[in-house]
Amino acid sequence: MTSIGGAEMVDWKLAVATAARLMRPGPEVTRDEAREVVAELRRHARSSEAHVREFTLMRPAAAAGETPILVVDRVGWVKANVAGFRAVLGPLLEKMQSRRAGVPGGAVLGAVGGKVTGVELGMLLSFLASRVLGQYETFAPATRELPGGADGGGRLLLVAPNIVHVERELEVDPHHFRLWVCLHEEAHRTQFAAVPWLRDHLEGEIQTFLAETEVDPATLLERFREALQSLAGGRPPEDEQERGGRSIVELVQTPVQREVLGRLTAVMSLLEGHADYVMDGVGPHVVPSVAEIREKFQQRRATGAGRLDAALRKLLGLDAKLRQYRDGERFVRAVVDEVGMAGFNRVWTSPNTLPTKAEIAKPSDWVARVHGKTEG
């Protein structure tokens, strides 16, 4: 589907191989310790379901099938995400294939470009693979190694080496920390299991974003140069200065893509903030040391691993991800304080009741729009 003359637009196998080659080694554990971690994470993932449902008042839809719980290593996480990228990016790659097919030497360019892109993707994934603790994969095509949910449903990934690494680094109770992580990921699973339209809505927004991607190489190169110049020494627009400028991801977007990204940012802020709110809300009842874990984890999340790590996070737009946790949690907390959990859950009624980016920053506006309540 994504090849020209037998050469794929992205060499996915090379991406996985590159990531595996560059990946940092995980923490040292014995075989028995590894088995214990895997078994405990699976237990916690299952036990988290009841805790999250009771706290959120959310129940999986009747059609929601069983969600596979996969405890993986770093390479397993990379393989799962490559499969997801391949599925989501299919329409864009077809578009690029069609454009390149008419270019003299397109098959050769496709082969070389696929290798280059595969290496670049592998380098990015090798950086991320040691940082992700868990992930609910929304777009998860089933593979022989990585089963997916029924009818294209998601799967829950828990990256065991990273969880062990962080619990040791923070010097927290490992059993408490593992349950705490599972509560966050179970919150995401519940969001999609209880809100059947959410997956299709997100996929539609992503495909709209990708459909606007400029596939002309000259235009992309020019926009990329402008992005690098801006990051290297140019002053960001006034509305971006307070936030430290844009990432390279934002700078290569079209105006239409920025509008779509604004909507996606609001949804992702809601999802991440809600999961953080849930894990902290449930935590005191089932995780005795939750206050210590949260304080240490927040410090780690804010500071990163050093200057190089901070620079890469900025370049890749990962700082925006950190803002999503903070801003989204603040939104959820403010709305629940105002209208209760049942009132907050009206956010899941339809795409029209999702908060806008502006409403994430000002929760009272969402409450006024959806509940007809005004301040004062």
Tab-separated table of C-alpha atoms in Angstrom, residues 15-375:
chain	number	residue	atom	x	y	z
A	15	ALA	CA	12.750	2.041	12.198
A	16	VAL	CA	12.324	-0.786	14.725
A	17	ALA	CA	15.892	-2.034	14.164
A	18	THR	CA	17.331	1.478	14.556
A	19	ALA	CA	15.402	2.102	17.762
A	20	ALA	CA	16.508	-1.247	19.192
A	21	ARG	CA	20.142	-0.542	18.326
A	22	LEU	CA	20.182	2.941	19.881
A	23	MET	CA	18.007	2.149	22.887
A	24	ARG	CA	19.371	2.572	26.390
A	25	PRO	CA	19.698	-0.635	28.400
A	26	GLY	CA	17.005	-1.199	30.990
A	27	PRO	CA	17.549	-1.655	34.731
A	28	GLU	CA	19.225	-4.831	35.909
A	29	VAL	CA	16.748	-7.390	37.212
A	30	THR	CA	16.892	-11.120	37.710
A	31	ARG	CA	14.602	-13.425	35.781
A	32	ASP	CA	12.524	-14.050	38.913
A	33	GLU	CA	12.252	-10.307	39.587
A	34	ALA	CA	11.116	-9.724	36.019
A	35	ARG	CA	8.408	-12.384	36.320
A	36	GLU	CA	7.225	-10.835	39.586
A	37	VAL	CA	6.998	-7.337	38.053
A	38	VAL	CA	5.038	-8.594	35.055
A	39	ALA	CA	2.588	-10.545	37.196
A	40	GLU	CA	2.071	-7.656	39.613
A	41	LEU	CA	1.443	-5.136	36.840
A	42	ARG	CA	-1.178	-7.408	35.311
A	43	ARG	CA	-2.889	-7.789	38.701
A	44	HIS	CA	-2.878	-4.066	39.306
A	45	ALA	CA	-4.201	-3.334	35.831
A	46	ARG	CA	-7.174	-5.620	36.474
A	47	SER	CA	-7.864	-4.371	40.001
A	48	SER	CA	-7.721	-0.753	38.801
A	49	GLU	CA	-10.877	-1.214	36.728
A	50	ALA	CA	-13.253	-1.278	39.709
A	51	HIS	CA	-11.499	1.613	41.463
A	52	VAL	CA	-11.648	3.858	38.392
A	53	ARG	CA	-15.248	3.042	37.533
A	54	GLU	CA	-16.430	3.733	41.083
A	55	PHE	CA	-14.625	7.082	41.220
A	56	THR	CA	-15.519	8.340	37.728
A	57	LEU	CA	-19.092	6.950	37.562
A	58	MET	CA	-18.196	5.769	34.042
A	59	ARG	CA	-19.126	2.322	32.733
A	60	PRO	CA	-17.933	0.622	29.536
A	61	ALA	CA	-20.485	0.607	26.734
A	62	ALA	CA	-22.228	-2.682	26.071
A	63	ALA	CA	-20.325	-3.097	22.803
A	64	ALA	CA	-16.917	-2.530	24.401
A	65	GLY	CA	-14.905	-5.720	24.254
A	66	GLU	CA	-12.112	-6.986	26.440
A	67	THR	CA	-8.974	-4.847	26.360
A	68	PRO	CA	-5.694	-6.772	26.103
A	69	ILE	CA	-3.221	-5.869	28.854
A	70	LEU	CA	0.310	-6.198	27.523
A	71	VAL	CA	3.353	-5.866	29.747
A	72	VAL	CA	6.156	-5.111	27.315
A	73	ASP	CA	9.818	-4.180	27.198
A	74	ARG	CA	11.109	-1.121	25.356
A	75	VAL	CA	11.401	-2.890	22.012
A	76	GLY	CA	7.839	-4.181	22.417
A	77	TRP	CA	6.629	-0.617	22.973
A	78	VAL	CA	8.441	0.496	19.805
A	79	LYS	CA	6.889	-2.310	17.744
A	80	ALA	CA	3.406	-1.457	19.009
A	81	ASN	CA	3.791	2.215	18.148
A	82	VAL	CA	5.253	1.504	14.730
A	83	ALA	CA	2.174	-0.613	13.988
A	84	GLY	CA	-0.032	2.257	15.130
A	85	PHE	CA	1.861	4.830	13.042
A	86	ARG	CA	1.623	2.592	10.019
A	87	ALA	CA	-2.159	2.376	10.351
A	88	VAL	CA	-2.804	6.063	11.064
A	89	LEU	CA	-0.384	7.392	8.436
A	90	GLY	CA	-1.641	5.080	5.668
A	91	PRO	CA	-3.778	7.720	3.856
A	92	LEU	CA	-0.977	10.315	3.945
A	93	LEU	CA	1.582	7.841	2.629
A	94	GLU	CA	-0.758	6.891	-0.211
A	95	LYS	CA	-1.024	10.572	-1.067
A	96	MET	CA	2.759	10.931	-1.083
A	97	GLN	CA	3.104	7.760	-3.150
A	98	SER	CA	0.746	9.112	-5.786
A	99	ARG	CA	2.649	12.401	-5.979
A	100	ARG	CA	6.046	10.752	-6.221
A	101	ALA	CA	4.989	8.133	-8.775
A	102	GLY	CA	4.914	10.765	-11.504
A	103	VAL	CA	8.389	12.111	-10.738
A	104	PRO	CA	11.317	10.796	-12.822
A	105	GLY	CA	13.383	8.529	-10.631
A	106	GLY	CA	10.588	8.385	-8.071
A	107	ALA	CA	11.181	4.711	-7.308
A	108	VAL	CA	14.834	5.367	-6.426
A	109	LEU	CA	13.902	8.413	-4.356
A	110	GLY	CA	11.271	6.317	-2.595
A	111	ALA	CA	13.771	3.635	-1.677
A	112	VAL	CA	16.346	6.115	-0.358
A	113	GLY	CA	13.734	8.279	1.353
A	114	GLY	CA	12.148	5.273	3.016
A	115	LYS	CA	15.489	4.278	4.534
A	116	VAL	CA	16.209	7.807	5.744
A	117	THR	CA	12.747	8.214	7.238
A	118	GLY	CA	12.984	4.808	8.872
A	119	VAL	CA	16.261	5.755	10.567
A	120	GLU	CA	14.854	9.112	11.704
A	121	LEU	CA	11.719	7.505	13.118
A	122	GLY	CA	13.846	4.890	14.855
A	123	MET	CA	15.994	7.595	16.461
A	124	LEU	CA	12.892	9.373	17.768
A	125	LEU	CA	11.394	6.160	19.135
A	126	SER	CA	14.657	5.192	20.833
A	127	PHE	CA	14.522	8.498	22.724
A	128	LEU	CA	10.911	8.023	23.769
A	129	ALA	CA	11.095	4.298	24.526
A	130	SER	CA	12.960	4.786	27.801
A	131	ARG	CA	10.523	7.442	29.046
A	132	VAL	CA	7.038	6.003	28.575
A	133	LEU	CA	5.631	4.146	31.584
A	134	GLY	CA	2.340	3.071	30.070
A	135	GLN	CA	0.051	3.805	27.172
A	136	TYR	CA	-3.492	3.101	26.113
A	137	GLU	CA	-3.149	2.534	22.386
A	138	THR	CA	-6.267	3.889	20.756
A	139	PHE	CA	-5.375	2.913	17.192
A	140	ALA	CA	-3.994	-0.552	17.670
A	141	PRO	CA	-3.974	-2.950	14.721
A	142	ALA	CA	-3.520	-6.471	15.986
A	143	THR	CA	-0.287	-8.265	15.167
A	144	ARG	CA	0.944	-11.760	15.942
A	145	GLU	CA	3.023	-10.450	18.843
A	146	LEU	CA	0.657	-7.685	19.974
A	147	PRO	CA	-3.037	-8.581	20.052
A	148	GLY	CA	-5.586	-5.790	19.849
A	149	GLY	CA	-9.092	-5.369	21.181
A	150	ALA	CA	-12.195	-6.668	19.430
A	151	ASP	CA	-13.402	-4.706	16.376
A	152	GLY	CA	-10.285	-2.539	16.284
A	153	GLY	CA	-10.440	-1.689	19.984
A	154	GLY	CA	-7.399	-0.514	21.878
A	155	ARG	CA	-4.871	-2.249	24.075
A	156	LEU	CA	-3.171	-1.301	27.305
A	157	LEU	CA	0.634	-1.257	27.315
A	158	LEU	CA	2.726	-1.198	30.481
A	159	VAL	CA	6.473	-0.772	29.902
A	160	ALA	CA	7.965	-2.806	32.729
A	161	PRO	CA	11.661	-1.720	32.479
A	162	ASN	CA	10.712	1.959	32.616
A	163	ILE	CA	8.385	1.497	35.571
A	164	VAL	CA	11.132	-0.316	37.497
A	165	HIS	CA	13.679	2.334	36.505
A	166	VAL	CA	11.522	5.236	37.724
A	167	GLU	CA	10.427	3.604	40.981
A	168	ARG	CA	14.107	3.018	41.805
A	169	GLU	CA	15.108	6.510	40.741
A	170	LEU	CA	12.400	8.114	42.893
A	171	GLU	CA	13.069	5.707	45.780
A	172	VAL	CA	9.369	5.048	46.334
A	173	ASP	CA	7.507	1.906	47.338
A	174	PRO	CA	7.557	-0.193	44.141
A	175	HIS	CA	4.216	-1.902	44.794
A	176	HIS	CA	2.466	1.421	45.403
A	177	PHE	CA	4.093	3.010	42.364
A	178	ARG	CA	3.072	0.180	40.037
A	179	LEU	CA	-0.551	0.437	41.126
A	180	TRP	CA	-0.446	4.220	40.771
A	181	VAL	CA	0.759	3.939	37.157
A	182	CYS	CA	-1.936	1.358	36.384
A	183	LEU	CA	-4.648	3.679	37.729
A	184	HIS	CA	-3.619	6.342	35.212
A	185	GLU	CA	-3.644	3.970	32.247
A	186	GLU	CA	-6.903	2.347	33.348
A	187	ALA	CA	-8.473	5.817	33.398
A	188	HIS	CA	-7.591	6.128	29.703
A	189	ARG	CA	-8.999	2.679	28.951
A	190	THR	CA	-12.227	3.624	30.706
A	191	GLN	CA	-12.502	6.870	28.750
A	192	PHE	CA	-12.564	5.050	25.430
A	193	ALA	CA	-14.548	2.025	26.619
A	194	ALA	CA	-17.305	4.219	28.083
A	195	VAL	CA	-17.403	6.785	25.251
A	196	PRO	CA	-17.849	4.824	21.992
A	197	TRP	CA	-17.704	7.853	19.694
A	198	LEU	CA	-14.416	9.186	21.095
A	199	ARG	CA	-12.091	6.975	19.055
A	200	ASP	CA	-13.785	7.804	15.730
A	201	HIS	CA	-13.812	11.500	16.603
A	202	LEU	CA	-10.085	11.533	17.302
A	203	GLU	CA	-9.322	9.527	14.176
A	204	GLY	CA	-11.375	11.980	12.103
A	205	GLU	CA	-9.460	14.945	13.497
A	206	ILE	CA	-6.119	13.244	12.882
A	207	GLN	CA	-7.042	12.384	9.295
A	208	THR	CA	-8.171	15.987	8.710
A	209	PHE	CA	-4.792	17.130	10.017
A	210	LEU	CA	-2.924	14.693	7.767
A	211	ALA	CA	-5.036	15.576	4.725
A	212	GLU	CA	-3.732	19.141	5.002
A	213	THR	CA	-0.110	18.028	4.960
A	214	GLU	CA	1.812	19.607	2.106
A	215	VAL	CA	3.495	16.809	0.184
A	216	ASP	CA	5.491	18.970	-2.205
A	217	PRO	CA	9.132	18.447	-1.160
A	218	ALA	CA	10.221	22.000	-2.060
A	219	THR	CA	7.470	23.552	0.059
A	220	LEU	CA	8.195	21.243	2.970
A	221	LEU	CA	11.926	22.012	2.760
A	222	GLU	CA	11.304	25.755	2.758
A	223	ARG	CA	8.974	25.515	5.758
A	224	PHE	CA	11.506	23.315	7.555
A	225	ARG	CA	14.276	25.889	6.933
A	226	GLU	CA	12.052	28.640	8.318
A	227	ALA	CA	11.380	26.513	11.380
A	228	LEU	CA	15.081	25.922	11.988
A	229	GLN	CA	15.886	29.622	11.565
A	230	SER	CA	13.180	30.558	14.026
A	231	LEU	CA	14.406	28.042	16.592
A	232	ALA	CA	18.044	29.016	16.045
A	233	GLY	CA	17.754	32.741	16.601
A	234	GLY	CA	14.546	34.288	15.364
A	235	ARG	CA	12.136	35.956	17.763
A	236	PRO	CA	8.829	34.115	18.198
A	237	PRO	CA	5.583	35.985	17.592
A	238	GLU	CA	4.392	38.021	20.592
A	239	ASP	CA	1.637	35.545	21.444
A	240	GLU	CA	4.233	32.755	21.655
A	241	GLN	CA	6.950	34.561	23.625
A	242	GLU	CA	5.442	33.837	27.019
A	243	ARG	CA	5.378	30.127	26.212
A	244	GLY	CA	8.973	30.108	25.001
A	245	GLY	CA	8.236	29.920	21.272
A	246	ARG	CA	6.938	27.052	19.186
A	247	SER	CA	8.364	23.622	18.683
A	248	ILE	CA	9.606	22.507	15.297
A	249	VAL	CA	6.438	20.409	14.983
A	250	GLU	CA	4.246	23.502	15.294
A	251	LEU	CA	6.342	25.647	12.970
A	252	VAL	CA	5.975	23.371	9.943
A	253	GLN	CA	2.172	23.339	10.125
A	254	THR	CA	-0.290	25.095	7.874
A	255	PRO	CA	-2.916	27.473	9.348
A	256	VAL	CA	-5.636	24.824	8.911
A	257	GLN	CA	-3.498	22.281	10.712
A	258	ARG	CA	-3.017	24.682	13.599
A	259	GLU	CA	-6.790	24.951	13.966
A	260	VAL	CA	-7.125	21.170	14.043
A	261	LEU	CA	-4.202	20.926	16.442
A	262	GLY	CA	-5.945	23.397	18.744
A	263	ARG	CA	-8.954	21.091	18.954
A	264	LEU	CA	-6.776	18.013	19.399
A	265	THR	CA	-4.763	19.756	22.106
A	266	ALA	CA	-7.965	20.507	24.008
A	267	VAL	CA	-9.117	16.879	23.788
A	268	MET	CA	-5.739	15.489	24.786
A	269	SER	CA	-5.526	17.954	27.683
A	270	LEU	CA	-8.928	16.714	28.828
A	271	LEU	CA	-7.935	13.040	28.562
A	272	GLU	CA	-4.549	13.416	30.242
A	273	GLY	CA	-5.835	15.788	32.917
A	274	HIS	CA	-8.776	13.524	33.672
A	275	ALA	CA	-6.445	10.519	34.047
A	276	ASP	CA	-4.193	12.470	36.423
A	277	TYR	CA	-7.199	13.645	38.426
A	278	VAL	CA	-8.512	10.086	38.661
A	279	MET	CA	-5.218	8.536	39.737
A	280	ASP	CA	-4.860	11.126	42.489
A	281	GLY	CA	-8.514	10.852	43.485
A	282	VAL	CA	-8.415	7.084	43.785
A	283	GLY	CA	-4.853	7.029	45.095
A	284	PRO	CA	-5.393	7.940	48.776
A	285	HIS	CA	-7.790	5.000	49.190
A	286	VAL	CA	-5.594	2.311	47.629
A	287	VAL	CA	-2.040	3.766	47.423
A	288	PRO	CA	-0.889	4.708	50.930
A	289	SER	CA	2.180	6.660	49.766
A	290	VAL	CA	0.444	8.498	46.910
A	291	ALA	CA	1.365	11.975	48.216
A	292	GLU	CA	5.070	11.142	48.238
A	293	ILE	CA	4.862	9.493	44.806
A	294	ARG	CA	3.020	12.433	43.258
A	295	GLU	CA	5.440	15.027	44.664
A	296	LYS	CA	8.544	13.186	43.478
A	297	PHE	CA	7.040	12.296	40.122
A	298	GLN	CA	5.963	15.887	39.437
A	299	GLN	CA	9.489	17.087	40.138
A	300	ARG	CA	10.893	14.497	37.768
A	301	ARG	CA	8.317	15.319	35.062
A	302	ALA	CA	9.066	19.035	35.287
A	303	THR	CA	12.858	18.873	35.251
A	304	GLY	CA	13.560	15.975	32.887
A	305	ALA	CA	16.912	14.226	32.893
A	306	GLY	CA	19.129	17.208	32.061
A	307	ARG	CA	19.787	20.014	29.594
A	308	LEU	CA	19.971	17.754	26.537
A	309	ASP	CA	16.729	16.068	27.532
A	310	ALA	CA	15.054	19.464	27.967
A	311	ALA	CA	16.282	20.637	24.559
A	312	LEU	CA	14.991	17.506	22.835
A	313	ARG	CA	11.630	17.794	24.587
A	314	LYS	CA	11.304	21.364	23.360
A	315	LEU	CA	12.376	20.501	19.825
A	316	LEU	CA	9.912	17.621	19.581
A	317	GLY	CA	7.038	19.493	21.195
A	318	LEU	CA	7.000	17.258	24.282
A	319	ASP	CA	6.781	20.296	26.561
A	320	ALA	CA	3.270	20.746	25.207
A	321	LYS	CA	2.498	17.262	26.483
A	322	LEU	CA	3.533	18.305	29.985
A	323	ARG	CA	1.268	21.359	29.786
A	324	GLN	CA	-1.602	19.061	28.810
A	325	TYR	CA	-1.308	17.165	32.083
A	326	ARG	CA	-1.221	20.348	34.134
A	327	ASP	CA	-3.863	22.369	32.305
A	328	GLY	CA	-6.197	19.424	31.830
A	329	GLU	CA	-6.064	18.387	35.484
A	330	ARG	CA	-6.803	21.968	36.528
A	331	PHE	CA	-9.832	22.030	34.192
A	332	VAL	CA	-11.229	18.744	35.497
A	333	ARG	CA	-10.743	19.727	39.123
A	334	ALA	CA	-12.429	23.104	38.641
A	335	VAL	CA	-15.439	21.615	36.830
A	336	VAL	CA	-15.922	18.783	39.346
A	337	ASP	CA	-15.713	21.299	42.196
A	338	GLU	CA	-18.429	23.363	40.486
A	339	VAL	CA	-20.910	20.757	39.193
A	340	GLY	CA	-19.795	17.423	40.677
A	341	MET	CA	-18.560	14.292	38.915
A	342	ALA	CA	-21.913	13.584	37.240
A	343	GLY	CA	-21.982	17.158	35.958
A	344	PHE	CA	-18.439	16.878	34.685
A	345	ASN	CA	-19.309	13.655	32.850
A	346	ARG	CA	-21.508	15.639	30.488
A	347	VAL	CA	-18.204	16.350	28.742
A	348	TRP	CA	-18.489	12.853	27.253
A	349	THR	CA	-21.969	13.425	25.723
A	350	SER	CA	-20.810	14.306	22.188
A	351	PRO	CA	-18.024	16.134	20.339
A	352	ASN	CA	-19.990	19.339	20.903
A	353	THR	CA	-19.604	19.066	24.679
A	354	LEU	CA	-15.830	18.604	24.571
A	355	PRO	CA	-14.016	21.692	25.866
A	356	THR	CA	-12.289	24.050	23.501
A	357	LYS	CA	-8.682	25.075	24.040
A	358	ALA	CA	-9.907	28.367	25.498
A	359	GLU	CA	-12.293	26.555	27.846
A	360	ILE	CA	-9.478	24.330	29.111
A	361	ALA	CA	-7.824	27.557	30.270
A	362	LYS	CA	-11.109	28.963	31.638
A	363	PRO	CA	-13.305	26.104	32.940
A	364	SER	CA	-16.113	28.441	33.977
A	365	ASP	CA	-16.779	29.126	30.286
A	366	TRP	CA	-17.356	25.415	29.656
A	367	VAL	CA	-19.665	25.189	32.678
A	368	ALA	CA	-21.603	28.217	31.385
A	369	ARG	CA	-21.921	26.764	27.873
A	370	VAL	CA	-22.854	23.205	28.839
A	371	HIS	CA	-24.681	23.731	32.123
A	372	GLY	CA	-25.994	27.249	31.629
A	373	LYS	CA	-24.327	28.387	34.842
A	374	THR	CA	-22.407	31.646	35.127
A	375	GLU	CA	-19.997	32.882	37.763
